[in-house]
């Protein structure tokens, strides 16, 4: 009885269920997958190829711009090196030389006696005032020390 029940269950429930699943796969799932495949082949792949091409072009342009800027920097540095090498080369270095002739007078220079005397007088006056203040301070300091003892 159990085997007949299992046989009837298989024949009446399981087999129709499997036929329904087969028909569903054949009529619904396979066309869906074929549509997705065509969509991917016709739309997504060309779209991704275009994006890849754009990225390649942009990146190549950026890299070329960097190469050009680095070449310009190298050229500028090379020019600076050439200038510095020229500046320190023996061809550019010269011994000191006199520009123009020597200026000589036939008569000796006369000292300015009045100016010398005026400066000496002012300097002596300032020095003497400073000396008076120091001597006065010294004497006052001696008196304070004597009184404190």
PDB file of N, CA, C and O in Angstrom, residues 30-74:
ATOM      1  N   UNK A  30      14.364  30.549 -19.755  1.00  0.00           N
ATOM      2  CA  UNK A  30      15.314  30.569 -20.868  1.00  0.00           C
ATOM      3  C   UNK A  30      15.148  31.842 -21.691  1.00  0.00           C
ATOM      4  O   UNK A  30      16.154  32.504 -22.017  1.00  0.00           O
ATOM      5  N   UNK A  31      13.902  32.288 -22.053  1.00  0.00           N
ATOM      6  CA  UNK A  31      13.803  33.567 -22.772  1.00  0.00           C
ATOM      7  C   UNK A  31      14.326  34.755 -21.955  1.00  0.00           C
ATOM      8  O   UNK A  31      14.932  35.680 -22.525  1.00  0.00           O
ATOM      9  N   UNK A  32      14.089  34.729 -20.648  1.00  0.00           N
ATOM     10  CA  UNK A  32      14.626  35.817 -19.802  1.00  0.00           C
ATOM     11  C   UNK A  32      16.141  35.848 -19.885  1.00  0.00           C
ATOM     12  O   UNK A  32      16.756  36.918 -20.050  1.00  0.00           O
ATOM     13  N   UNK A  33      16.759  34.688 -19.757  1.00  0.00           N
ATOM     14  CA  UNK A  33      18.215  34.620 -19.805  1.00  0.00           C
ATOM     15  C   UNK A  33      18.747  35.004 -21.191  1.00  0.00           C
ATOM     16  O   UNK A  33      19.784  35.665 -21.311  1.00  0.00           O
ATOM     17  N   UNK A  34      18.023  34.578 -22.259  1.00  0.00           N
ATOM     18  CA  UNK A  34      18.442  34.967 -23.602  1.00  0.00           C
ATOM     19  C   UNK A  34      18.337  36.475 -23.794  1.00  0.00           C
ATOM     20  O   UNK A  34      19.201  37.095 -24.426  1.00  0.00           O
ATOM     21  N   UNK A  35      17.287  37.088 -23.233  1.00  0.00           N
ATOM     22  CA  UNK A  35      17.139  38.547 -23.310  1.00  0.00           C
ATOM     23  C   UNK A  35      18.274  39.245 -22.561  1.00  0.00           C
ATOM     24  O   UNK A  35      18.857  40.214 -23.057  1.00  0.00           O
ATOM     25  N   UNK A  36      18.575  38.731 -21.370  1.00  0.00           N
ATOM     26  CA  UNK A  36      19.687  39.324 -20.600  1.00  0.00           C
ATOM     27  C   UNK A  36      21.003  39.182 -21.359  1.00  0.00           C
ATOM     28  O   UNK A  36      21.814  40.097 -21.385  1.00  0.00           O
ATOM     29  N   UNK A  37      21.205  38.016 -21.992  1.00  0.00           N
ATOM     30  CA  UNK A  37      22.431  37.797 -22.757  1.00  0.00           C
ATOM     31  C   UNK A  37      22.527  38.783 -23.920  1.00  0.00           C
ATOM     32  O   UNK A  37      23.576  39.396 -24.141  1.00  0.00           O
ATOM     33  N   UNK A  38      21.415  38.950 -24.672  1.00  0.00           N
ATOM     34  CA  UNK A  38      21.425  39.899 -25.780  1.00  0.00           C
ATOM     35  C   UNK A  38      21.634  41.322 -25.280  1.00  0.00           C
ATOM     36  O   UNK A  38      22.343  42.120 -25.907  1.00  0.00           O
ATOM     37  N   UNK A  39      21.020  41.651 -24.140  1.00  0.00           N
ATOM     38  CA  UNK A  39      21.179  42.990 -23.551  1.00  0.00           C
ATOM     39  C   UNK A  39      22.642  43.233 -23.185  1.00  0.00           C
ATOM     40  O   UNK A  39      23.195  44.293 -23.469  1.00  0.00           O
ATOM     41  N   UNK A  40      23.240  42.242 -22.591  1.00  0.00           N
ATOM     42  CA  UNK A  40      24.651  42.381 -22.202  1.00  0.00           C
ATOM     43  C   UNK A  40      25.522  42.500 -23.455  1.00  0.00           C
ATOM     44  O   UNK A  40      26.419  43.343 -23.517  1.00  0.00           O
ATOM     45  N   UNK A  41      25.256  41.656 -24.461  1.00  0.00           N
ATOM     46  CA  UNK A  41      26.075  41.676 -25.668  1.00  0.00           C
ATOM     47  C   UNK A  41      25.897  42.975 -26.461  1.00  0.00           C
ATOM     48  O   UNK A  41      26.855  43.505 -27.002  1.00  0.00           O
ATOM     49  N   UNK A  42      24.655  43.451 -26.551  1.00  0.00           N
ATOM     50  CA  UNK A  42      24.388  44.598 -27.417  1.00  0.00           C
ATOM     51  C   UNK A  42      24.548  45.950 -26.719  1.00  0.00           C
ATOM     52  O   UNK A  42      24.847  46.935 -27.389  1.00  0.00           O
ATOM     53  N   UNK A  43      24.339  46.018 -25.412  1.00  0.00           N
ATOM     54  CA  UNK A  43      24.352  47.317 -24.735  1.00  0.00           C
ATOM     55  C   UNK A  43      25.504  47.441 -23.745  1.00  0.00           C
ATOM     56  O   UNK A  43      26.306  48.369 -23.835  1.00  0.00           O
ATOM     57  N   UNK A  44      25.607  46.518 -22.827  1.00  0.00           N
ATOM     58  CA  UNK A  44      26.567  46.653 -21.733  1.00  0.00           C
ATOM     59  C   UNK A  44      28.015  46.553 -22.205  1.00  0.00           C
ATOM     60  O   UNK A  44      28.852  47.363 -21.814  1.00  0.00           O
ATOM     61  N   UNK A  45      28.314  45.581 -23.038  1.00  0.00           N
ATOM     62  CA  UNK A  45      29.705  45.411 -23.484  1.00  0.00           C
ATOM     63  C   UNK A  45      30.170  46.615 -24.297  1.00  0.00           C
ATOM     64  O   UNK A  45      31.256  47.151 -24.030  1.00  0.00           O
ATOM     65  N   UNK A  46      29.396  47.104 -25.299  1.00  0.00           N
ATOM     66  CA  UNK A  46      29.860  48.307 -26.007  1.00  0.00           C
ATOM     67  C   UNK A  46      29.976  49.523 -25.089  1.00  0.00           C
ATOM     68  O   UNK A  46      30.898  50.335 -25.245  1.00  0.00           O
ATOM     69  N   UNK A  47      29.045  49.632 -24.146  1.00  0.00           N
ATOM     70  CA  UNK A  47      29.107  50.750 -23.202  1.00  0.00           C
ATOM     71  C   UNK A  47      30.388  50.686 -22.376  1.00  0.00           C
ATOM     72  O   UNK A  47      31.099  51.693 -22.208  1.00  0.00           O
ATOM     73  N   UNK A  48      30.699  49.513 -21.870  1.00  0.00           N
ATOM     74  CA  UNK A  48      31.928  49.353 -21.085  1.00  0.00           C
ATOM     75  C   UNK A  48      33.179  49.562 -21.944  1.00  0.00           C
ATOM     76  O   UNK A  48      34.173  50.123 -21.478  1.00  0.00           O
ATOM     77  N   UNK A  49      33.128  49.121 -23.207  1.00  0.00           N
ATOM     78  CA  UNK A  49      34.273  49.349 -24.089  1.00  0.00           C
ATOM     79  C   UNK A  49      34.481  50.841 -24.352  1.00  0.00           C
ATOM     80  O   UNK A  49      35.626  51.320 -24.383  1.00  0.00           O
ATOM     81  N   UNK A  50      33.376  51.579 -24.526  1.00  0.00           N
ATOM     82  CA  UNK A  50      33.486  53.034 -24.712  1.00  0.00           C
ATOM     83  C   UNK A  50      34.073  53.706 -23.476  1.00  0.00           C
ATOM     84  O   UNK A  50      34.921  54.595 -23.582  1.00  0.00           O
ATOM     85  N   UNK A  51      33.605  53.294 -22.307  1.00  0.00           N
ATOM     86  CA  UNK A  51      34.146  53.870 -21.066  1.00  0.00           C
ATOM     87  C   UNK A  51      35.625  53.558 -20.924  1.00  0.00           C
ATOM     88  O   UNK A  51      36.412  54.422 -20.529  1.00  0.00           O
ATOM     89  N   UNK A  52      35.996  52.312 -21.259  1.00  0.00           N
ATOM     90  CA  UNK A  52      37.413  51.931 -21.176  1.00  0.00           C
ATOM     91  C   UNK A  52      38.241  52.777 -22.144  1.00  0.00           C
ATOM     92  O   UNK A  52      39.339  53.238 -21.790  1.00  0.00           O
ATOM     93  N   UNK A  53      37.710  53.002 -23.341  1.00  0.00           N
ATOM     94  CA  UNK A  53      38.425  53.817 -24.335  1.00  0.00           C
ATOM     95  C   UNK A  53      38.592  55.249 -23.844  1.00  0.00           C
ATOM     96  O   UNK A  53      39.665  55.845 -23.986  1.00  0.00           O
ATOM     97  N   UNK A  54      37.523  55.815 -23.262  1.00  0.00           N
ATOM     98  CA  UNK A  54      37.594  57.181 -22.732  1.00  0.00           C
ATOM     99  C   UNK A  54      38.628  57.276 -21.622  1.00  0.00           C
ATOM    100  O   UNK A  54      39.430  58.210 -21.573  1.00  0.00           O
ATOM    101  N   UNK A  55      38.603  56.311 -20.719  1.00  0.00           N
ATOM    102  CA  UNK A  55      39.559  56.316 -19.602  1.00  0.00           C
ATOM    103  C   UNK A  55      40.986  56.225 -20.135  1.00  0.00           C
ATOM    104  O   UNK A  55      41.884  56.942 -19.681  1.00  0.00           O
ATOM    105  N   UNK A  56      41.174  55.360 -21.130  1.00  0.00           N
ATOM    106  CA  UNK A  56      42.519  55.235 -21.710  1.00  0.00           C
ATOM    107  C   UNK A  56      42.978  56.557 -22.301  1.00  0.00           C
ATOM    108  O   UNK A  56      44.110  56.984 -22.092  1.00  0.00           O
ATOM    109  N   UNK A  57      42.084  57.208 -23.063  1.00  0.00           N
ATOM    110  CA  UNK A  57      42.460  58.473 -23.689  1.00  0.00           C
ATOM    111  C   UNK A  57      42.776  59.540 -22.657  1.00  0.00           C
ATOM    112  O   UNK A  57      43.754  60.288 -22.783  1.00  0.00           O
ATOM    113  N   UNK A  58      41.941  59.631 -21.615  1.00  0.00           N
ATOM    114  CA  UNK A  58      42.160  60.647 -20.577  1.00  0.00           C
ATOM    115  C   UNK A  58      43.462  60.384 -19.833  1.00  0.00           C
ATOM    116  O   UNK A  58      44.271  61.293 -19.603  1.00  0.00           O
ATOM    117  N   UNK A  59      43.681  59.139 -19.449  1.00  0.00           N
ATOM    118  CA  UNK A  59      44.896  58.809 -18.709  1.00  0.00           C
ATOM    119  C   UNK A  59      46.141  59.021 -19.570  1.00  0.00           C
ATOM    120  O   UNK A  59      47.152  59.530 -19.100  1.00  0.00           O
ATOM    121  N   UNK A  60      46.056  58.644 -20.837  1.00  0.00           N
ATOM    122  CA  UNK A  60      47.202  58.840 -21.725  1.00  0.00           C
ATOM    123  C   UNK A  60      47.491  60.332 -21.883  1.00  0.00           C
ATOM    124  O   UNK A  60      48.655  60.754 -21.875  1.00  0.00           O
ATOM    125  N   UNK A  61      46.443  61.149 -21.995  1.00  0.00           N
ATOM    126  CA  UNK A  61      46.644  62.593 -22.115  1.00  0.00           C
ATOM    127  C   UNK A  61      47.298  63.156 -20.854  1.00  0.00           C
ATOM    128  O   UNK A  61      48.224  63.962 -20.930  1.00  0.00           O
ATOM    129  N   UNK A  62      46.820  62.710 -19.682  1.00  0.00           N
ATOM    130  CA  UNK A  62      47.415  63.176 -18.423  1.00  0.00           C
ATOM    131  C   UNK A  62      48.882  62.783 -18.348  1.00  0.00           C
ATOM    132  O   UNK A  62      49.736  63.591 -17.961  1.00  0.00           O
ATOM    133  N   UNK A  63      49.178  61.557 -18.711  1.00  0.00           N
ATOM    134  CA  UNK A  63      50.566  61.084 -18.639  1.00  0.00           C
ATOM    135  C   UNK A  63      51.435  61.854 -19.640  1.00  0.00           C
ATOM    136  O   UNK A  63      52.568  62.242 -19.319  1.00  0.00           O
ATOM    137  N   UNK A  64      50.912  62.102 -20.841  1.00  0.00           N
ATOM    138  CA  UNK A  64      51.679  62.885 -21.823  1.00  0.00           C
ATOM    139  C   UNK A  64      51.927  64.310 -21.331  1.00  0.00           C
ATOM    140  O   UNK A  64      53.015  64.859 -21.529  1.00  0.00           O
ATOM    141  N   UNK A  65      50.921  64.917 -20.687  1.00  0.00           N
ATOM    142  CA  UNK A  65      51.104  66.256 -20.132  1.00  0.00           C
ATOM    143  C   UNK A  65      52.185  66.256 -19.056  1.00  0.00           C
ATOM    144  O   UNK A  65      53.018  67.170 -18.990  1.00  0.00           O
ATOM    145  N   UNK A  66      52.181  65.235 -18.205  1.00  0.00           N
ATOM    146  CA  UNK A  66      53.217  65.137 -17.171  1.00  0.00           C
ATOM    147  C   UNK A  66      54.598  64.987 -17.808  1.00  0.00           C
ATOM    148  O   UNK A  66      55.564  65.596 -17.352  1.00  0.00           O
ATOM    149  N   UNK A  67      54.674  64.159 -18.835  1.00  0.00           N
ATOM    150  CA  UNK A  67      55.961  63.956 -19.517  1.00  0.00           C
ATOM    151  C   UNK A  67      56.463  65.277 -20.095  1.00  0.00           C
ATOM    152  O   UNK A  67      57.644  65.623 -19.951  1.00  0.00           O
ATOM    153  N   UNK A  68      55.568  66.040 -20.708  1.00  0.00           N
ATOM    154  CA  UNK A  68      55.966  67.329 -21.289  1.00  0.00           C
ATOM    155  C   UNK A  68      56.442  68.288 -20.198  1.00  0.00           C
ATOM    156  O   UNK A  68      57.471  68.957 -20.345  1.00  0.00           O
ATOM    157  N   UNK A  69      55.698  68.340 -19.073  1.00  0.00           N
ATOM    158  CA  UNK A  69      56.108  69.257 -17.997  1.00  0.00           C
ATOM    159  C   UNK A  69      57.448  68.833 -17.402  1.00  0.00           C
ATOM    160  O   UNK A  69      58.290  69.679 -17.096  1.00  0.00           O
ATOM    161  N   UNK A  70      57.660  67.525 -17.246  1.00  0.00           N
ATOM    162  CA  UNK A  70      58.942  67.061 -16.714  1.00  0.00           C
ATOM    163  C   UNK A  70      60.085  67.361 -17.689  1.00  0.00           C
ATOM    164  O   UNK A  70      61.187  67.712 -17.271  1.00  0.00           O
ATOM    165  N   UNK A  71      59.829  67.231 -18.987  1.00  0.00           N
ATOM    166  CA  UNK A  71      60.864  67.568 -19.969  1.00  0.00           C
ATOM    167  C   UNK A  71      61.212  69.052 -19.903  1.00  0.00           C
ATOM    168  O   UNK A  71      62.384  69.422 -20.003  1.00  0.00           O
ATOM    169  N   UNK A  72      60.187  69.896 -19.731  1.00  0.00           N
ATOM    170  CA  UNK A  72      60.450  71.334 -19.595  1.00  0.00           C
ATOM    171  C   UNK A  72      61.282  71.614 -18.352  1.00  0.00           C
ATOM    172  O   UNK A  72      62.208  72.430 -18.386  1.00  0.00           O
ATOM    173  N   UNK A  73      60.948  70.957 -17.241  1.00  0.00           N
ATOM    174  CA  UNK A  73      61.721  71.148 -16.013  1.00  0.00           C
ATOM    175  C   UNK A  73      63.160  70.691 -16.215  1.00  0.00           C
ATOM    176  O   UNK A  73      64.105  71.353 -15.758  1.00  0.00           O
ATOM    177  N   UNK A  74      63.340  69.564 -16.895  1.00  0.00           N
ATOM    178  CA  UNK A  74      64.696  69.056 -17.144  1.00  0.00           C
ATOM    179  C   UNK A  74      65.474  70.049 -17.994  1.00  0.00           C
ATOM    180  O   UNK A  74      66.654  70.323 -17.727  1.00  0.00           O
TER     181      UNK A  74
END
